[in-house]
Coordinates of C-alpha atoms in Angstrom, one line a residue:
M1277 CA -10.5 -0.2 33.0
E1278 CA -10.0 -3.1 30.6
P1279 CA -13.5 -3.3 29.7
G1280 CA -13.4 0.4 28.8
I1281 CA -10.4 -0.1 26.7
L1282 CA -12.1 -2.8 24.6
I1283 CA -15.3 -0.7 24.2
I1284 CA -13.5 2.4 23.1
T1285 CA -11.3 0.4 20.6
L1286 CA -14.4 -1.1 19.3
I1287 CA -16.2 2.1 18.9
C1288 CA -13.3 3.8 17.1
G1289 CA -12.7 1.0 14.8
M1290 CA -16.5 0.8 13.7
L1291 CA -16.5 4.6 13.1
V1292 CA -13.6 4.7 10.9
S1293 CA -14.6 1.6 8.9
R1294 CA -18.1 3.2 8.4
I1295 CA -16.4 5.8 6.2
G1296 CA -14.5 3.2 4.1
L1297 CA -11.1 3.5 5.7
P1298 CA -9.0 0.6 7.4
P1299 CA -10.1 0.0 11.1
L1300 CA -6.5 0.4 12.1
I1301 CA -6.8 4.1 11.9
G1302 CA -9.4 3.8 14.4
Y1303 CA -7.3 1.7 16.7
L1304 CA -4.7 4.5 16.4
V1305 CA -7.3 7.0 17.4
A1306 CA -8.4 4.8 20.3
G1307 CA -4.8 4.9 21.5
F1308 CA -4.9 8.6 21.5
V1309 CA -8.2 8.7 23.3
L1310 CA -6.8 6.3 26.1
F1311 CA -3.8 8.5 26.5
V1312 CA -6.0 11.5 27.1
L1313 CA -7.9 9.5 29.7
G1314 CA -4.7 9.1 31.6
I1315 CA -3.6 5.6 30.4
D1316 CA 0.0 4.9 29.3
K1317 CA 2.0 1.9 28.1
E1318 CA 3.7 1.2 31.3
S1319 CA 0.3 0.5 33.1
L1320 CA -0.6 -2.1 30.4
P1321 CA 2.4 -4.5 30.2
L1322 CA 0.2 -7.2 28.7
L1323 CA -0.8 -5.0 25.8
Q1324 CA 2.8 -4.6 24.8
E1325 CA 3.2 -8.4 24.8
L1326 CA 0.2 -8.7 22.7
A1327 CA 1.6 -6.1 20.3
N1328 CA 4.8 -8.0 19.9
L1329 CA 2.9 -11.2 19.2
G1330 CA 1.1 -9.3 16.5
V1331 CA 4.0 -8.2 14.7
T1332 CA 5.5 -11.8 15.0
L1333 CA 2.5 -13.4 13.5
L1334 CA 2.2 -10.8 10.9
L1335 CA 5.7 -11.9 9.5
F1336 CA 4.8 -15.5 9.9
A1337 CA 1.6 -14.9 7.7
I1338 CA 3.8 -13.1 5.2
G1339 CA 6.2 -16.1 5.1
L1340 CA 3.3 -18.7 4.7
K1341 CA 2.1 -16.7 1.4
L1342 CA 5.4 -16.2 0.1
D1343 CA 6.4 -17.7 -3.3
I1344 CA 10.2 -17.2 -3.3
R1345 CA 10.1 -17.4 -7.3
S1346 CA 8.1 -14.2 -7.4
L1347 CA 10.8 -12.3 -5.6
F1348 CA 13.4 -13.2 -8.4
K1349 CA 11.4 -11.2 -11.0
A1350 CA 13.4 -8.1 -11.9
E1351 CA 10.4 -5.7 -11.5
V1352 CA 10.1 -7.1 -7.8
W1353 CA 13.5 -7.3 -6.4
A1354 CA 15.1 -4.6 -8.5
G1355 CA 12.1 -2.4 -8.5
S1356 CA 11.6 -2.4 -4.8
S1357 CA 15.4 -2.1 -4.1
I1358 CA 15.9 0.9 -6.5
H1359 CA 12.6 2.6 -5.1
L1360 CA 14.0 2.2 -1.6
M1361 CA 17.4 3.9 -2.5
L1362 CA 15.6 6.7 -4.5
S1363 CA 13.2 7.4 -1.7
M1364 CA 16.0 7.9 0.8
L1365 CA 18.0 10.0 -1.8
I1366 CA 15.0 12.1 -2.4
F1367 CA 13.2 12.4 0.9
V1368 CA 16.4 13.2 3.1
P1369 CA 17.1 16.5 1.1
I1370 CA 13.3 17.4 1.5
L1371 CA 13.2 16.7 5.3
K1372 CA 16.4 18.8 5.6
L1373 CA 14.7 21.6 3.8
L1374 CA 11.7 21.5 5.9
G1375 CA 14.0 21.7 8.9
L1376 CA 15.7 24.8 7.4
V1377 CA 12.4 26.5 7.0
G1378 CA 11.6 26.3 10.7
L1379 CA 10.0 22.8 11.6
S1380 CA 11.3 22.4 15.1
Q1381 CA 11.0 18.5 14.9
L1382 CA 13.5 18.5 12.1
T1383 CA 15.9 21.2 12.8
S1384 CA 18.3 19.4 15.2
L1385 CA 18.2 16.1 13.6
T1386 CA 21.4 14.5 12.2
L1387 CA 21.9 13.3 8.7
G1388 CA 21.7 9.6 10.1
Q1389 CA 18.3 10.4 11.8
L1390 CA 16.9 11.9 8.7
T1391 CA 17.9 9.0 6.8
L1392 CA 16.2 6.6 9.3
I1393 CA 12.9 8.7 8.9
A1394 CA 13.2 8.4 5.1
F1395 CA 13.7 4.8 5.5
A1396 CA 10.6 4.4 7.5
L1397 CA 8.5 6.5 5.0
S1398 CA 9.8 4.5 2.0
F1399 CA 7.6 1.6 3.0
S1400 CA 4.0 0.9 1.5
S1401 CA 1.1 -0.6 3.5
T1402 CA 0.7 -4.3 3.3
V1403 CA -2.6 -4.3 5.2
F1404 CA -4.1 -1.4 3.0
A1405 CA -2.9 -2.6 -0.3
V1406 CA -4.0 -6.2 0.1
K1407 CA -7.5 -4.9 1.3
V1408 CA -7.8 -2.7 -1.8
L1409 CA -6.8 -5.6 -4.1
E1410 CA -9.2 -8.0 -2.4
D1411 CA -12.1 -5.5 -2.6
K1412 CA -11.4 -5.0 -6.4
G1413 CA -10.9 -8.8 -7.0
D1414 CA -7.4 -8.1 -8.4
V1415 CA -5.3 -10.0 -6.0
Q1416 CA -4.2 -12.4 -8.8
S1417 CA -3.8 -9.6 -11.4
L1418 CA -0.4 -9.0 -12.7
Y1419 CA -0.2 -5.4 -11.2
G1420 CA -1.6 -7.0 -7.9
R1421 CA 1.0 -9.7 -8.0
V1422 CA 3.8 -7.2 -8.6
A1423 CA 2.5 -5.0 -5.9
I1424 CA 2.4 -7.7 -3.4
G1425 CA 5.9 -8.8 -4.5
I1426 CA 7.4 -5.5 -3.7
L1427 CA 5.6 -5.2 -0.5
I1428 CA 7.1 -8.6 0.6
M1429 CA 10.6 -7.3 -0.5
Q1430 CA 9.9 -4.1 1.7
D1431 CA 8.8 -6.3 4.6
I1432 CA 12.1 -8.3 4.2
F1433 CA 14.2 -5.1 4.3
A1434 CA 12.3 -4.1 7.4
V1435 CA 13.0 -7.5 9.0
L1436 CA 16.7 -7.1 8.1
F1437 CA 16.6 -3.7 9.8
L1438 CA 15.0 -5.2 12.9
T1439 CA 17.5 -8.0 13.1
I1440 CA 20.6 -5.5 12.8
S1441 CA 18.9 -3.1 15.3
K1442 CA 18.9 -6.0 17.9
G1443 CA 22.7 -4.9 18.2
D1444 CA 23.8 -8.2 19.8
V1445 CA 26.3 -10.6 18.2
P1446 CA 24.6 -13.9 17.4
S1447 CA 25.7 -17.0 19.1
V1448 CA 27.9 -19.4 17.2
W1449 CA 24.8 -21.7 17.6
A1450 CA 23.2 -19.5 15.1
F1451 CA 24.8 -21.5 12.3
T1452 CA 22.8 -24.6 13.4
L1453 CA 19.6 -22.9 12.0
L1454 CA 21.0 -23.5 8.6
L1455 CA 20.1 -27.1 9.2
L1456 CA 16.3 -26.2 9.6
P1457 CA 15.6 -27.1 5.8
F1458 CA 16.8 -30.7 6.5
A1459 CA 14.0 -30.8 9.2
R1460 CA 11.3 -29.9 6.8
P1461 CA 10.2 -33.5 5.8
L1462 CA 9.4 -34.2 9.6
I1463 CA 7.8 -30.8 10.1
Y1464 CA 5.5 -31.5 7.0
K1465 CA 4.7 -35.0 8.4
I1466 CA 3.5 -33.2 11.6
F1467 CA 1.6 -30.7 9.6
D1468 CA -0.2 -33.4 7.7
R1469 CA -1.3 -35.0 10.9
V1470 CA -2.6 -32.1 12.9
G1471 CA -6.0 -32.0 11.0
H1472 CA -8.0 -28.9 10.3
G1473 CA -9.3 -27.8 13.7
E1474 CA -7.8 -26.3 16.8
L1475 CA -4.6 -28.5 16.5
L1476 CA -3.9 -26.7 13.3
V1477 CA -4.1 -23.4 15.0
L1478 CA -1.9 -24.6 17.9
F1479 CA 0.5 -26.1 15.4
G1480 CA 0.9 -22.6 13.7
L1481 CA 1.4 -20.9 17.1
V1482 CA 4.1 -23.3 18.1
M1483 CA 5.9 -22.9 14.6
A1484 CA 5.7 -19.1 14.7
L1485 CA 6.3 -18.4 18.4
V1486 CA 8.5 -21.4 19.5
V1487 CA 10.3 -22.8 16.5
G1488 CA 10.5 -19.3 14.8
A1489 CA 10.6 -16.5 17.5
W1490 CA 12.0 -18.2 20.6
L1491 CA 14.6 -20.5 18.6
F1492 CA 16.0 -17.6 16.9
E1493 CA 16.1 -15.3 19.8
S1494 CA 17.8 -17.9 21.9
V1495 CA 20.7 -17.9 19.5
G1496 CA 21.0 -14.1 19.3
L1497 CA 18.8 -13.4 16.3
K1498 CA 15.7 -11.2 16.0
P1499 CA 12.7 -13.3 16.7
D1500 CA 10.6 -11.6 13.9
L1501 CA 13.2 -12.9 11.4
G1502 CA 12.6 -16.4 12.7
A1503 CA 8.9 -16.1 12.3
L1504 CA 9.4 -15.1 8.7
I1505 CA 11.8 -17.8 7.9
I1506 CA 9.7 -20.6 9.5
G1507 CA 6.6 -19.3 7.5
I1508 CA 8.7 -19.5 4.2
L1509 CA 9.7 -23.1 5.2
L1510 CA 6.1 -24.0 5.5
A1511 CA 4.7 -22.0 2.4
G1512 CA 5.3 -25.0 0.2
H1513 CA 2.8 -27.3 2.1
K1514 CA -0.5 -27.8 0.6
K1515 CA -2.2 -26.8 4.0
S1516 CA -0.2 -23.4 4.3
S1517 CA -3.0 -21.4 2.9
E1518 CA -5.4 -23.0 5.4
L1519 CA -3.0 -22.3 8.3
A1520 CA -2.7 -18.6 7.2
K1521 CA -6.6 -18.4 7.3
S1522 CA -6.7 -20.2 10.7
L1523 CA -4.3 -17.7 12.3
F1524 CA -5.7 -14.6 10.6
Y1525 CA -8.0 -13.4 13.4
F1526 CA -5.2 -14.1 16.0
K1527 CA -2.8 -12.0 14.0
E1528 CA -5.4 -9.2 13.4
L1529 CA -6.4 -9.1 17.1
F1530 CA -2.8 -8.8 18.3
L1531 CA -2.1 -6.2 15.8
V1532 CA -4.9 -4.0 17.3
A1533 CA -2.8 -4.0 20.5
F1534 CA 0.2 -2.8 18.4
F1535 CA -1.8 0.1 16.9
L1536 CA -3.0 1.0 20.5
T1537 CA 0.4 1.1 21.8
I1538 CA 1.5 3.7 19.2
G1539 CA -1.3 5.9 20.3
L1540 CA -0.4 5.4 23.9
N1541 CA 2.8 7.0 23.3
G1542 CA 1.4 10.5 23.4
L1543 CA -1.0 13.0 21.9
P1544 CA 0.2 14.7 18.6
T1545 CA 0.6 18.5 18.9
I1546 CA -0.6 20.9 16.4
S1547 CA 2.9 21.2 14.8
D1548 CA 3.1 17.3 14.8
V1549 CA -0.2 17.3 12.8
V1550 CA 1.1 19.9 10.4
L1551 CA 4.3 18.2 9.8
A1552 CA 2.5 14.8 9.2
A1553 CA 0.4 16.5 6.6
L1554 CA 3.4 17.8 4.9
L1555 CA 4.9 14.3 5.0
V1556 CA 1.9 13.0 3.1
L1557 CA 2.9 15.2 0.2
L1558 CA 5.8 12.8 -0.3
I1559 CA 3.2 10.2 -1.5
P1560 CA 2.8 11.6 -5.2
L1561 CA 6.7 11.3 -5.4
K1562 CA 6.5 7.7 -4.3
I1563 CA 3.8 7.1 -6.8
L1564 CA 5.7 8.7 -9.7
M1565 CA 8.9 6.8 -8.9
F1566 CA 7.0 3.5 -9.0
V1567 CA 5.4 4.4 -12.3
Y1568 CA 8.7 5.3 -13.9
L1569 CA 10.5 2.3 -12.5
L1570 CA 7.8 -0.4 -13.4
T1571 CA 7.6 1.0 -17.0
R1572 CA 11.3 0.5 -17.2
F1573 CA 10.9 -3.2 -16.5
K1574 CA 8.5 -3.2 -19.6
L1575 CA 5.3 -3.3 -17.8
R1576 CA 2.3 -1.5 -19.6
S1577 CA 1.7 2.1 -18.3
R1578 CA -1.7 1.0 -17.1
T1579 CA -0.3 -1.9 -15.1
S1580 CA 2.4 0.3 -13.7
M1581 CA 0.0 3.0 -12.6
L1582 CA -2.5 0.5 -10.9
G1583 CA 0.3 -1.1 -9.1
S1584 CA 1.9 2.2 -8.1
F1585 CA -1.3 3.8 -6.8
N1586 CA -1.7 0.6 -4.7
L1587 CA 1.6 1.3 -3.1
G1588 CA 1.0 5.0 -2.7
N1589 CA 0.8 5.3 1.1
F1590 CA 2.8 4.9 4.3
S1591 CA 3.1 1.5 6.0
E1592 CA 2.5 -0.2 9.4
F1593 CA 6.0 -1.5 9.0
G1594 CA 7.3 2.2 8.9
L1595 CA 5.7 2.3 12.3
I1596 CA 7.5 -0.7 13.4
V1597 CA 10.8 0.7 12.3
A1598 CA 10.0 3.9 14.1
A1599 CA 9.0 2.2 17.2
V1600 CA 12.3 0.3 17.3
A1601 CA 14.2 3.6 16.5
T1602 CA 12.5 5.5 19.3
H1603 CA 13.0 2.6 21.8
K1604 CA 16.6 2.6 21.0
G1605 CA 16.9 6.4 21.4
W1606 CA 17.9 6.7 17.7
L1607 CA 14.9 9.2 17.1
P1608 CA 13.1 11.4 19.5
P1609 CA 9.9 9.8 20.9
E1610 CA 7.5 12.4 19.2
W1611 CA 8.5 10.9 15.9
L1612 CA 6.6 7.7 16.6
V1613 CA 3.5 9.8 17.0
I1614 CA 4.1 11.8 13.8
I1615 CA 4.6 9.0 11.6
A1616 CA 1.6 7.2 13.1
V1617 CA -0.5 10.5 12.1
A1618 CA 1.2 10.6 8.7
L1619 CA 0.2 7.0 8.2
S1620 CA -3.5 7.8 8.9
F1621 CA -3.4 10.8 6.7
S1622 CA -1.9 8.7 3.8
F1623 CA -4.8 6.2 4.0
L1624 CA -7.2 9.2 3.8
L1625 CA -5.5 10.2 0.5
A1626 CA -4.8 6.7 -0.8
A1627 CA -8.5 5.6 -0.5
P1628 CA -10.0 8.0 -3.0
L1629 CA -7.0 7.8 -5.3
N1630 CA -7.4 4.1 -5.6
A1631 CA -11.1 4.4 -6.2
T1632 CA -10.4 6.9 -9.2
V1633 CA -7.2 5.5 -10.6
G1634 CA -9.0 4.4 -13.8
D1635 CA -10.2 7.8 -14.5
I1636 CA -6.8 9.3 -13.8
Y1637 CA -5.3 6.9 -16.2
Q1638 CA -7.6 7.7 -18.9
R1639 CA -6.9 11.3 -18.5
F1640 CA -3.2 11.0 -18.8
Q1641 CA -3.1 8.0 -21.0
R1642 CA -1.4 9.5 -24.1
R1643 CA 1.5 10.7 -21.9
L1644 CA 1.7 7.6 -19.9
I1645 CA 2.1 5.2 -22.9
K1646 CA 5.1 7.2 -24.0
L1647 CA 6.9 5.8 -20.9
E1648 CA 6.4 2.1 -22.1
K1649 CA 9.4 0.1 -23.2
R1650 CA 9.0 -2.4 -26.1
P1651 CA 8.9 -5.3 -26.4
L1652 CA 6.3 -5.3 -23.5
H1653 CA 6.6 -7.7 -20.5
P1654 CA 5.7 -11.3 -21.4
E1655 CA 2.9 -11.3 -18.9
D1656 CA 1.6 -7.9 -20.1
R1657 CA 1.2 -8.3 -23.7
P1658 CA -2.3 -8.6 -25.5
I1659 CA -3.8 -12.0 -25.2
A1660 CA -4.3 -13.6 -28.5
I1661 CA -7.3 -15.9 -28.4
G1662 CA -7.9 -16.6 -32.0
N1663 CA -11.4 -16.9 -33.3
P1664 CA -13.2 -19.7 -31.1
R1665 CA -16.8 -20.4 -31.1
F1666 CA -16.7 -21.6 -27.3
L1667 CA -14.8 -19.8 -24.5
I1668 CA -14.5 -21.6 -21.1
L1669 CA -13.5 -19.4 -18.2
G1670 CA -12.0 -21.5 -15.4
M1671 CA -10.3 -24.8 -16.4
G1672 CA -10.6 -26.7 -13.2
R1673 CA -12.3 -30.0 -13.1
I1674 CA -15.7 -28.7 -14.2
G1675 CA -14.2 -26.5 -16.9
S1676 CA -12.0 -29.4 -18.1
G1677 CA -15.0 -31.7 -18.3
A1678 CA -17.0 -29.2 -20.3
Y1679 CA -14.1 -28.7 -22.7
D1680 CA -13.7 -32.5 -23.3
E1681 CA -17.5 -32.8 -24.0
L1682 CA -17.5 -30.0 -26.4
R1683 CA -14.2 -31.4 -28.2
A1684 CA -16.1 -34.5 -29.1
Q1685 CA -18.2 -32.3 -31.5
F1686 CA -16.4 -29.1 -32.0
D1687 CA -12.7 -29.9 -31.7
G1688 CA -10.5 -26.9 -32.8
E1689 CA -13.3 -24.3 -31.9
I1690 CA -12.9 -24.2 -28.1
L1691 CA -10.7 -22.1 -26.0
G1692 CA -10.1 -22.4 -22.2
I1693 CA -8.7 -19.6 -20.1
E1694 CA -7.0 -20.4 -16.7
H1695 CA -4.9 -18.1 -14.5
K1696 CA -2.6 -20.8 -13.0
Q1697 CA 0.4 -21.4 -15.3
D1698 CA 0.9 -24.9 -14.1
L1699 CA -2.7 -25.9 -15.0
V1700 CA -2.2 -24.1 -18.3
D1701 CA 0.9 -26.2 -19.1
L1702 CA -0.8 -29.4 -17.9
H1703 CA -3.9 -28.8 -20.2
R1704 CA -1.7 -28.1 -23.2
S1705 CA 0.2 -31.2 -22.6
L1706 CA -3.1 -33.0 -22.7
G1707 CA -3.8 -31.4 -26.1
R1708 CA -6.4 -28.8 -24.9
N1709 CA -6.3 -25.2 -26.2
V1710 CA -5.8 -23.1 -23.2
V1711 CA -4.2 -19.8 -22.6
R1712 CA -3.2 -18.0 -19.4
G1713 CA -5.6 -15.3 -18.1
D1714 CA -7.6 -14.4 -15.0
A1715 CA -11.2 -13.4 -16.1
A1716 CA -11.8 -12.0 -12.5
D1717 CA -9.1 -9.4 -13.4
T1718 CA -9.6 -6.1 -15.2
D1719 CA -6.3 -6.4 -16.9
F1720 CA -7.5 -9.6 -18.7
W1721 CA -10.3 -7.9 -20.3
E1722 CA -8.1 -4.8 -21.3
K1723 CA -5.7 -7.1 -23.0
L1724 CA -8.2 -9.6 -24.8
D1725 CA -8.2 -9.6 -28.5
N1726 CA -11.6 -9.6 -30.4
A1727 CA -13.3 -12.9 -31.3
P1728 CA -16.1 -12.1 -33.7
N1729 CA -17.5 -15.7 -34.0
L1730 CA -17.7 -16.4 -30.3
E1731 CA -21.3 -18.0 -29.7
L1732 CA -21.0 -19.3 -26.1
V1733 CA -19.1 -18.3 -22.9
L1734 CA -19.0 -21.0 -20.1
L1735 CA -18.4 -19.6 -16.7
A1736 CA -16.7 -22.3 -14.7
M1737 CA -14.7 -20.2 -12.2
P1738 CA -15.1 -21.5 -8.5
H1739 CA -16.0 -18.2 -7.0
H1740 CA -19.5 -16.4 -7.6
T1741 CA -18.0 -12.9 -7.6
G1742 CA -15.6 -13.9 -10.4
N1743 CA -18.4 -15.2 -12.6
M1744 CA -20.4 -12.0 -11.7
F1745 CA -17.4 -9.8 -12.8
A1746 CA -16.9 -11.6 -16.0
V1747 CA -20.5 -11.1 -17.1
E1748 CA -20.2 -7.5 -16.4
Q1749 CA -17.1 -7.3 -18.5
L1750 CA -18.8 -9.2 -21.5
K1751 CA -21.6 -6.7 -21.3
K1752 CA -19.0 -3.8 -21.6
L1753 CA -17.6 -5.6 -24.7
D1754 CA -21.0 -5.6 -26.2
Y1755 CA -20.9 -9.4 -26.5
Q1756 CA -24.0 -10.7 -28.2
G1757 CA -23.7 -14.5 -27.8
K1758 CA -25.1 -16.8 -25.1
I1759 CA -23.7 -17.1 -21.6
S1760 CA -23.9 -20.2 -19.1
A1761 CA -22.7 -20.6 -15.7
I1762 CA -22.1 -23.1 -12.9
V1763 CA -23.4 -22.1 -9.5
Q1764 CA -23.6 -23.7 -6.0
Y1765 CA -26.4 -21.8 -4.5
S1766 CA -29.9 -20.8 -5.8
D1767 CA -29.4 -17.2 -4.9
D1768 CA -26.1 -16.9 -7.0
A1769 CA -28.2 -18.3 -9.8
T1770 CA -30.9 -15.4 -9.5
A1771 CA -28.2 -12.9 -9.4
L1772 CA -26.6 -14.3 -12.5
R1773 CA -30.0 -14.4 -14.3
E1774 CA -30.5 -10.9 -13.4
L1775 CA -27.4 -10.0 -15.0
G1776 CA -28.4 -11.6 -18.2
V1777 CA -26.9 -15.1 -18.1
H1778 CA -29.0 -17.3 -20.3
S1779 CA -28.7 -20.7 -18.6
V1780 CA -27.4 -21.6 -15.1
Y1781 CA -26.4 -25.1 -13.9
N1782 CA -26.8 -25.9 -10.1
L1783 CA -23.5 -27.9 -9.2
Y1784 CA -25.1 -29.5 -6.0
E1785 CA -28.1 -30.7 -7.8
A1786 CA -26.0 -32.3 -10.5
A1787 CA -24.0 -34.1 -7.8
G1788 CA -27.1 -35.4 -6.2
A1789 CA -28.3 -36.8 -9.5
G1790 CA -24.9 -38.3 -10.2
F1791 CA -25.0 -39.9 -6.8
V1792 CA -28.3 -41.5 -7.2
D1793 CA -27.1 -42.8 -10.7
H1794 CA -24.1 -44.3 -9.1
V1795 CA -26.3 -46.0 -6.2
I1796 CA -28.9 -47.3 -8.5
T1797 CA -26.4 -48.8 -11.2
E1798 CA -23.7 -49.9 -9.2
L1799 CA -24.9 -50.8 -5.6
L1800 CA -28.4 -52.0 -6.3
K1801 CA -27.8 -53.7 -9.7
N1802 CA -27.5 -57.1 -8.3
S1803 CA -30.2 -57.0 -5.6
E1804 CA -32.8 -55.7 -8.1
K1805 CA -32.3 -58.2 -10.9
N1806 CA -35.6 -59.6 -10.3
A1807 CA -37.4 -56.5 -9.4
P1808 CA -39.7 -54.5 -11.6
Q1809 CA -37.8 -51.9 -13.6
R1810 CA -37.6 -48.4 -12.3
P1811 CA -36.4 -45.3 -14.2
L1812 CA -32.8 -44.3 -13.4
A1813 CA -31.9 -40.7 -12.3
K1814 CA -30.4 -40.0 -15.6
D1815 CA -33.8 -40.9 -17.1
I1816 CA -35.7 -38.4 -15.0
V1817 CA -36.9 -35.6 -16.9
Q1818 CA -34.9 -32.2 -16.4
V1819 CA -37.0 -29.1 -16.5
T1820 CA -35.8 -25.5 -16.5
D1821 CA -37.4 -23.0 -14.0
P1822 CA -38.6 -20.1 -16.1
K1823 CA -37.9 -17.7 -13.2
I1824 CA -34.2 -18.3 -12.8
N1825 CA -33.4 -20.6 -15.9
T1826 CA -31.6 -23.0 -13.7
V1827 CA -31.6 -26.7 -14.5
T1828 CA -33.5 -28.5 -11.7
H1829 CA -34.7 -32.2 -11.2
S1830 CA -38.2 -33.2 -10.9

């Protein structure tokens, strides 16, 4: 039956993704289908092991991406903590009321059980939220960073619950884990030497499953907590992002097993589906609480609303909490299925809400602005750019080189935009006029001051999608000056030209010309002293292809 399980899971995942929803809903449906076909968890012990591995790798991946400093921002740690408490205070009476009106699944539950359900429903989906942010290109936006910070705080709350739920008193040897930070130099040296292939993947699995999960479990602590902490320990390494990408598909594949095991707990009854639909009505309350709280921390109403809608759903971590609670006997088994169905319904609601959040904000903008507190958050204030003639979007190596070339003739008339604060500080220390902003973020363009004398915008961002987005935003602002861009591929140049970019410079062709210059001038200079003179690459005429207006070399 194993081939059938894979085929059914694939078909359900594909059907759900075709309508724009996360495939994990399809995996839940596949679990229900397999249950109807007579398959249960007990007959598939390997599936449960893979599900546990998926949760462990999920927490390890979260740790790898975690910037501890971001959690110390008030809007993140205080916002998530207060929201959690408010959710439980508001949800518990609502659940009690639903029990009093006759919903049998809630009638006999104790206050502690209702609190546990409210706790599970207070989480927002990391998988869904990050997917929406990536699709919009807003991962690095202020609202995106705040939303991800809150999600990580929620994940930490869930891990603490999982650790406490283990119920065992940790061994005295658990205190030795406090020495792990002292082992970081040795771990980093190994990290440096594992390369970039299969050894990197194996290193990640050893760190997550052995040094993290197994080591922590051996001293009486929850293995998931160990995976998270080891991930955080590795987060400062230059290859942590590469490791997270290398393990991504392992984590995603194992999480498929987790969602399948949820569906294998049983098929929801009609009353379960009705209750799950009623629980989804709690989501507007979650959103409103987030909007109010984030504006209390001096974020703009627009930033608060975008972040709140991104968090307006139920979470796979809520499922993990429910799975532990039902396994421990703290909740009736049917509640795992009810929360799974509510999770699916919440995604059905959240997808269109996130697609139309801009329109919703415009409709209620006047009322929402009244919630704002002054002065605004330092990162959420209007971006003052002065009145430059030249604007460079992306101050990496290419943008910096362009800035320096322009400065030789137009010093004081150039402005660079860079989204990384450490690079902004570096450029300023070198005398360059650079401000922080992310041109691939809608917030940046919303906060940008007018520059009436702007003549030329140089797009030097590393990602083609970011450059395309910037061109679209410039058109919306009715910018009438010239636009130039750096590209890596000819089809990118074509796409930019079709959007109205005036000149496009092919990076690889420029690198090739530079390489030839170096070879001729440096390596062959001595051997060709007596040879007839040949034109250097820099003397080769540059022409512009009229079709795509891209600099090429003849």
